[in-house]
PDB file of C-alpha atoms in Angstrom:
ATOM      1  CA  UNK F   1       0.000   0.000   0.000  1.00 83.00           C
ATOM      2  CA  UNK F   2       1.396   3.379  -1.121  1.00 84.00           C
ATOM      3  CA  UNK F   3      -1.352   5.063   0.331  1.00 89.00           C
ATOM      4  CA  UNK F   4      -4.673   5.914   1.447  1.00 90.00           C
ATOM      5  CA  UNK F   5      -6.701   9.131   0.825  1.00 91.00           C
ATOM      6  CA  UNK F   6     -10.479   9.864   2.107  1.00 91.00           C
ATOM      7  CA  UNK F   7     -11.905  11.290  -1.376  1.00 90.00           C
ATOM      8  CA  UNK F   8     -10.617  12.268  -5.188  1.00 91.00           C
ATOM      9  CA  UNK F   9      -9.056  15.487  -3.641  1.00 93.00           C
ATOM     10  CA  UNK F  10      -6.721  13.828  -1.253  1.00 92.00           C
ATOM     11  CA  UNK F  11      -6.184  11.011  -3.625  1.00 92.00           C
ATOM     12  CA  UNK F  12      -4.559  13.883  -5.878  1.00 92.00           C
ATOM     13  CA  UNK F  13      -2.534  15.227  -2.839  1.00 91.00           C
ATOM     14  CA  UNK F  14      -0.959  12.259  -2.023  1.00 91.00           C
ATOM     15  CA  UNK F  15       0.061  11.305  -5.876  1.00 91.00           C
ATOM     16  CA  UNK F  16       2.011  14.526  -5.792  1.00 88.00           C
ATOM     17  CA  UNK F  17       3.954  13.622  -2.222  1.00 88.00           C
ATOM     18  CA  UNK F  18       3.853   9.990  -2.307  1.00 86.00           C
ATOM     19  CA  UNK F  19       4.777   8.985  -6.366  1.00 80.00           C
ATOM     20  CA  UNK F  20       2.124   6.523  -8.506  1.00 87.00           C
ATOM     21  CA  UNK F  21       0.983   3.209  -7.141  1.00 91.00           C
ATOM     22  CA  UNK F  22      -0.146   0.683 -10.171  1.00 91.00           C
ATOM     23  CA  UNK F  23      -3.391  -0.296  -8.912  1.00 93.00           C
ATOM     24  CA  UNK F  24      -6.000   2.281  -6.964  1.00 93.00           C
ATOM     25  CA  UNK F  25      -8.929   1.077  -5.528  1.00 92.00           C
ATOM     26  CA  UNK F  26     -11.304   3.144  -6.081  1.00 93.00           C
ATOM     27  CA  UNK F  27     -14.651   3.865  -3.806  1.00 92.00           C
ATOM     28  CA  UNK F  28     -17.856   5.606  -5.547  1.00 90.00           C
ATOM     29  CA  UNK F  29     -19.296   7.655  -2.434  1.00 88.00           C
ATOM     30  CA  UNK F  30     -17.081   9.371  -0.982  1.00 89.00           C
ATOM     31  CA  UNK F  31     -17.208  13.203  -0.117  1.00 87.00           C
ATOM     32  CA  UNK F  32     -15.128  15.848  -1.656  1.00 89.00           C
ATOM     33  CA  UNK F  33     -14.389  14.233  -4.690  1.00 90.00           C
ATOM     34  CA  UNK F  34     -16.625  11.224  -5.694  1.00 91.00           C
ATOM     35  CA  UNK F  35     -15.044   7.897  -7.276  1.00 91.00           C
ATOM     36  CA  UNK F  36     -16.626   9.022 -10.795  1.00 93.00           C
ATOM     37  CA  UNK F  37     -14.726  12.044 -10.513  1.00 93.00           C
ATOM     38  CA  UNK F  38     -11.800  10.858  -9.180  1.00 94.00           C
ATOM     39  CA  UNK F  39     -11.285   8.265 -11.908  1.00 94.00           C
ATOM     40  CA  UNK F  40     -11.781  10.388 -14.731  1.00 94.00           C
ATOM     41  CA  UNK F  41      -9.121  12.395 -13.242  1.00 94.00           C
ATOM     42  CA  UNK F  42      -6.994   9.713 -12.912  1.00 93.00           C
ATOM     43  CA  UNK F  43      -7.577   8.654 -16.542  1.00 93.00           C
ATOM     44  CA  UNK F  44      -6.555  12.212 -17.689  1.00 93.00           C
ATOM     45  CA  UNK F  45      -3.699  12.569 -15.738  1.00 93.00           C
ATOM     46  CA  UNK F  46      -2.479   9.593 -14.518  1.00 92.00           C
ATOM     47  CA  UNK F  47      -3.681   7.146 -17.279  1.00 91.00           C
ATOM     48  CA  UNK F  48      -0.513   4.347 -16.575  1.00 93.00           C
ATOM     49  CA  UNK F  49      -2.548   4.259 -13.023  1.00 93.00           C
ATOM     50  CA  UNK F  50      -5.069   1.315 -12.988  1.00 94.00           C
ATOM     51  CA  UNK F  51      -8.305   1.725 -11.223  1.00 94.00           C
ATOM     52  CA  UNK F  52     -10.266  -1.031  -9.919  1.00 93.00           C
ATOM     53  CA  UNK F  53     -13.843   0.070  -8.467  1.00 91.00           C
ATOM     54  CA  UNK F  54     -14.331  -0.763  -5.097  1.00 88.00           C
ATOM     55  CA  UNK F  55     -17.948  -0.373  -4.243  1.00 85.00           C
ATOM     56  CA  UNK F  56     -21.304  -1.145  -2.693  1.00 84.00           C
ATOM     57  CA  UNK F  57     -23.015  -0.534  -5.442  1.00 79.00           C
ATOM     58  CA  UNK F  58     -24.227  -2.945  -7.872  1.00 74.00           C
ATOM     59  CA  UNK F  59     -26.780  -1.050 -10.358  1.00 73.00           C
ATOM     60  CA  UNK F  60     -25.956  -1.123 -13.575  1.00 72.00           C
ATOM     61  CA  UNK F  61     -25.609   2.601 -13.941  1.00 76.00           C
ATOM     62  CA  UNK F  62     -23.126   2.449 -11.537  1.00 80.00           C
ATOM     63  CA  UNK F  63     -20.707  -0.236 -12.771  1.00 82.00           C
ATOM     64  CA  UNK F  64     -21.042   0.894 -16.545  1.00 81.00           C
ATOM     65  CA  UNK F  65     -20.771   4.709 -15.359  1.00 86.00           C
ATOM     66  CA  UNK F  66     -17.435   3.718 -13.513  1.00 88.00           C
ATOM     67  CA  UNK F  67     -16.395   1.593 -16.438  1.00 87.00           C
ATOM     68  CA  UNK F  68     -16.757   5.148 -18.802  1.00 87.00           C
ATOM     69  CA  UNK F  69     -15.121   6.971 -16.060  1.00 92.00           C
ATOM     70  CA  UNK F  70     -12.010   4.877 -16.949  1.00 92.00           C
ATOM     71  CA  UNK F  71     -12.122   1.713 -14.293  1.00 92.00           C
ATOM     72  CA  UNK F  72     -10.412  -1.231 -15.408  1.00 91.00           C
ATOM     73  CA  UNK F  73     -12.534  -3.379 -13.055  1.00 88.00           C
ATOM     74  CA  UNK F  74     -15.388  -3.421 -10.848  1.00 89.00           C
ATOM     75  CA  UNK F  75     -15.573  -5.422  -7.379  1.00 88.00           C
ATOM     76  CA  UNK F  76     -17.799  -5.480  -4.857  1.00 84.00           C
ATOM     77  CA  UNK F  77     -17.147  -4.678  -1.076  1.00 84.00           C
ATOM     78  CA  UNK F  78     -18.954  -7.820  -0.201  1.00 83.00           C
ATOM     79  CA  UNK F  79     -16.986  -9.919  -2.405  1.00 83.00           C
ATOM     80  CA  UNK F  80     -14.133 -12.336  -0.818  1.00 86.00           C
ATOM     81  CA  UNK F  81     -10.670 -11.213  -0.190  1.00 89.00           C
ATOM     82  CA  UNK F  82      -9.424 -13.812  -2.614  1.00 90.00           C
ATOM     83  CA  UNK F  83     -11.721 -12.181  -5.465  1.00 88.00           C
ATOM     84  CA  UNK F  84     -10.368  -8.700  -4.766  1.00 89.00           C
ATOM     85  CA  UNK F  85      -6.684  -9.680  -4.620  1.00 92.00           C
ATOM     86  CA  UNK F  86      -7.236 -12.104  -8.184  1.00 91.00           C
ATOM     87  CA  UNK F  87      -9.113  -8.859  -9.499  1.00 90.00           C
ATOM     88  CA  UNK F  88      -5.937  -6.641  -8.243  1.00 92.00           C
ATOM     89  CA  UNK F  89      -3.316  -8.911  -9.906  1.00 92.00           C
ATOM     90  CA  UNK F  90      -5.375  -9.506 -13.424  1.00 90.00           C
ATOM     91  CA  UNK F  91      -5.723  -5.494 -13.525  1.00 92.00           C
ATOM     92  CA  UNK F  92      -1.672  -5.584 -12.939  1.00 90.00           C
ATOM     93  CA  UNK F  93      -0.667  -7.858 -15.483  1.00 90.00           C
ATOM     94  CA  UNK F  94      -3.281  -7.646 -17.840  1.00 89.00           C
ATOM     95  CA  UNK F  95      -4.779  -4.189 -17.456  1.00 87.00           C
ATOM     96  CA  UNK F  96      -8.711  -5.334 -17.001  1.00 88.00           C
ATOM     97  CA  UNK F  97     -11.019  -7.462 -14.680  1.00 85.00           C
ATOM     98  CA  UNK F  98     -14.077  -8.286 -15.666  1.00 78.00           C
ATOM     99  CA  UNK F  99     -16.437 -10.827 -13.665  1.00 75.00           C
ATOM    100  CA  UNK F 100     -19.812 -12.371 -14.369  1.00 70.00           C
ATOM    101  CA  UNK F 101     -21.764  -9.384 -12.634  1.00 65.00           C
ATOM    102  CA  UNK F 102     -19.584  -6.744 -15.081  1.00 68.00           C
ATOM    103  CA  UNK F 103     -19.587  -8.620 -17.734  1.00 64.00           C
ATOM    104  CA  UNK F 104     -23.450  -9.203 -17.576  1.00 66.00           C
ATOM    105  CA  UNK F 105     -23.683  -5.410 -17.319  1.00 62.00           C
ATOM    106  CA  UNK F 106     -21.377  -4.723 -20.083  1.00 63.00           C
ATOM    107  CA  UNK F 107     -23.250  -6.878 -22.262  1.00 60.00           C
ATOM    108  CA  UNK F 108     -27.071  -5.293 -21.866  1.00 60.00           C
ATOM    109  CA  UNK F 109     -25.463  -2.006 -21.849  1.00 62.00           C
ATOM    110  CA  UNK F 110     -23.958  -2.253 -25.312  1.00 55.00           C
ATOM    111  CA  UNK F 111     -26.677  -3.974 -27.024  1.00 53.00           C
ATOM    112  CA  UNK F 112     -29.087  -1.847 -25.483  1.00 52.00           C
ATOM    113  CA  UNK F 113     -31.959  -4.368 -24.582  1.00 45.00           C
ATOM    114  CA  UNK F 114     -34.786  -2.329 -23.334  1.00 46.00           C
ATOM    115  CA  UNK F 115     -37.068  -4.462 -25.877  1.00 49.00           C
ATOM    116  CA  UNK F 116     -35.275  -7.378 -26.612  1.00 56.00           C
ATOM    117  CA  UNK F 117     -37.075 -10.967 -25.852  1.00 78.00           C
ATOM    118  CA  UNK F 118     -36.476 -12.552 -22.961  1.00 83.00           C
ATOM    119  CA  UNK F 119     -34.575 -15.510 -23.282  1.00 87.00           C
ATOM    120  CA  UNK F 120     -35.083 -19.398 -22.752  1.00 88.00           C
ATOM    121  CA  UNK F 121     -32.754 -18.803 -19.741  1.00 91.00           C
ATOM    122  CA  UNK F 122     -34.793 -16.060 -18.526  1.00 91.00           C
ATOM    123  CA  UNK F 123     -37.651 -17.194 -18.614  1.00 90.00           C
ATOM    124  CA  UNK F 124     -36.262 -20.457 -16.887  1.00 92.00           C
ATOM    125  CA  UNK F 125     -35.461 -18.178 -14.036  1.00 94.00           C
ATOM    126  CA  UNK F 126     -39.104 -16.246 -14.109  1.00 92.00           C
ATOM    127  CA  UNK F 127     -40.946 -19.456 -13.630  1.00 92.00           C
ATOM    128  CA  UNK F 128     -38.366 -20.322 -10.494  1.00 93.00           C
ATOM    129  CA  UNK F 129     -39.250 -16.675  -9.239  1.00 92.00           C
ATOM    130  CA  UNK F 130     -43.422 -17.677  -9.149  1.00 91.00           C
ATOM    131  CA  UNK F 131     -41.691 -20.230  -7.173  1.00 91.00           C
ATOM    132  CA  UNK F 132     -40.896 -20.433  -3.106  1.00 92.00           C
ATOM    133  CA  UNK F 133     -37.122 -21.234  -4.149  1.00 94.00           C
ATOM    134  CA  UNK F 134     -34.493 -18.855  -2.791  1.00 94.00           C
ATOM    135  CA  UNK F 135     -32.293 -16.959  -5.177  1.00 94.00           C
ATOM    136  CA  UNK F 136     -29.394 -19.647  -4.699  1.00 95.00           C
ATOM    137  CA  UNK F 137     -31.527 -22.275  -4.723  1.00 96.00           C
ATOM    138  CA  UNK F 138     -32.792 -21.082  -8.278  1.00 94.00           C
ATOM    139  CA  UNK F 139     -29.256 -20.950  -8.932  1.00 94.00           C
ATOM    140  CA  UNK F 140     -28.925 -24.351  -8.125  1.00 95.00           C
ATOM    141  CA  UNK F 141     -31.967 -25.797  -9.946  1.00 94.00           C
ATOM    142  CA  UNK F 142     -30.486 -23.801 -13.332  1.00 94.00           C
ATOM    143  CA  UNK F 143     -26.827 -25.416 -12.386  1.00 94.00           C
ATOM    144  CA  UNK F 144     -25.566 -21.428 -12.676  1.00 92.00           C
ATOM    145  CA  UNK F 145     -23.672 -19.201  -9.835  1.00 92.00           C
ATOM    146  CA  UNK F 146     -25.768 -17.431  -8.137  1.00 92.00           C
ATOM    147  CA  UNK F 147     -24.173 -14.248 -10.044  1.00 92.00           C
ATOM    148  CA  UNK F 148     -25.497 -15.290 -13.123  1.00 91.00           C
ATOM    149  CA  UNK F 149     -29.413 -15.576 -11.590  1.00 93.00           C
ATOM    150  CA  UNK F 150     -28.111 -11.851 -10.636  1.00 92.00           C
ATOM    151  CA  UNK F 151     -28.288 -10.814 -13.942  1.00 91.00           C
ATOM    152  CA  UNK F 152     -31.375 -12.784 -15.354  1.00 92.00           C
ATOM    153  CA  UNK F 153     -32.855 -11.027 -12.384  1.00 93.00           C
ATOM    154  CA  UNK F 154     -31.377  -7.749 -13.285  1.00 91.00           C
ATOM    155  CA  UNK F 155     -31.869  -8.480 -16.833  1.00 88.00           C
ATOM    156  CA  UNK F 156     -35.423  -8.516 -16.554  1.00 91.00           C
ATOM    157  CA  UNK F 157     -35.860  -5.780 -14.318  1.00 89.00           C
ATOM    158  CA  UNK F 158     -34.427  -3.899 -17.208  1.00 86.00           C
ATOM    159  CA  UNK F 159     -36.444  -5.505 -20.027  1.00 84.00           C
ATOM    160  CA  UNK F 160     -39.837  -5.328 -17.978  1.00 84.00           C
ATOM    161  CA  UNK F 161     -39.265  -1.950 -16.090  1.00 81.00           C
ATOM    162  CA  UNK F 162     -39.621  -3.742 -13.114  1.00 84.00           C
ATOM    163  CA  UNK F 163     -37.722  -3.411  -9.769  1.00 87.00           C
ATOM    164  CA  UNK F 164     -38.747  -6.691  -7.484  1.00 90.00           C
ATOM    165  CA  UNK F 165     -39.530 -10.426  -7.616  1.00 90.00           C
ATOM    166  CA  UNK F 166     -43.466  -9.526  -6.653  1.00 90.00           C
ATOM    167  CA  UNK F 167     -43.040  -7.326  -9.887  1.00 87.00           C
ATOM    168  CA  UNK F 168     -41.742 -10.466 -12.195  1.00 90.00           C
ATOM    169  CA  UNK F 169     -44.115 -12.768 -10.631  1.00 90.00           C
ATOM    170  CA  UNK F 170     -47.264 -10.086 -11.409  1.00 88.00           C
ATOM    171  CA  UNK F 171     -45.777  -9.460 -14.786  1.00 85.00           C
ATOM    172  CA  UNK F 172     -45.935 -13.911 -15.190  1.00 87.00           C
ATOM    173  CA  UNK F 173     -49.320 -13.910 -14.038  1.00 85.00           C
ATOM    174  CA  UNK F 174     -50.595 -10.633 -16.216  1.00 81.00           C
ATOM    175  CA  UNK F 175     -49.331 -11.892 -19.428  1.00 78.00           C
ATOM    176  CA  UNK F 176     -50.041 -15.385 -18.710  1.00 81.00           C
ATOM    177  CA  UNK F 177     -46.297 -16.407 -18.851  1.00 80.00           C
ATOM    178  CA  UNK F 178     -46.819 -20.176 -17.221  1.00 76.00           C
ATOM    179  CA  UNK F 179     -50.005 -22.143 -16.588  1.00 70.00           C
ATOM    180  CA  UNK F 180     -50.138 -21.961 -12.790  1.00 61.00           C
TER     181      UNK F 180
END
């Protein structure tokens, strides 16, 4: 660790002291100077410095906003320590990490799916949702990470306009999805 810094501002402070590190982690909220900002900055300035988000967040807007901003990579905070050190050493040697939740993101952001089908995966994982199964057991009964049922679930939110599972299992029953 080089060093640590509170927000963008301080970030740029201690760049100036303390000389370039070859990975940042980056945070999105943070006061002063958000991540966004901060990484752009970076980019500009700095752009040998890699940036790998570090983040709560998990919206798409986020991730792909991040991604423009010039991240190399996008982690969660709740992700395991051995996930954010692989993601640290992949952005080190080969300049990008990209998981299944980026990835998924990446995907429906450049082909722009709004009103795409749904797919046979999809709607696979709708007929699980008018289900009692958890989330990971869905992920189970599809024989996919629980990541993946992520992004059918986020991929439908999307594609529907919907934001919850009572919202994918009225949207089944409306439009008579499934014979119940």
């Amino acid at each position: 660790v080089v060093f640590e810094a509170e927000n963008g501002r301080q970030l740029q402070e201690a760049l100036a002291k303390r000389g370039s590190p070859d990975v940042v982690l980056m945070d999105i909220n943070m006061p002063v100077m958000d991540g966004y900002e901060a990484t752009a900055w970076l980019k500009r300035n700095h752009p040998q410095i890699k940036v790998l988000a570090l983040s709560m967040f998990e919206d798409d807007q986020a991730v792909i906003k991040m991604i423009r901003c010039g991240a190399c990579g996008y982690v969660l905070k709740e992700s395991k320590t051995s996930e954010l050190l692989g993601a640290m050493k992949n952005i080190h040697t080969k300049g990008v990490y990209i998981n299944e939740m980026v990835s998924g993101k990446l995907i429906r952001s450049v082909t722009d799916d709004e009103e795409a089908e749904i797919t046979r995966k999809e709607l696979d994982f709708l007929k699980y949702c008018c289900s009692e199964l958890t989330y990971k057991e869905i992920a189970d009964k599809m024989n996919v990470s629980p990541r993946t049922v992520d992004n059918y679930r986020e991929a439908l939110f999307l594609k529907l306009n919907l934001k919850s599972r009572t919202g994918l299992v009225l949207y089944a029953i409306q439009n008579q999805v499934f014979k119940f």
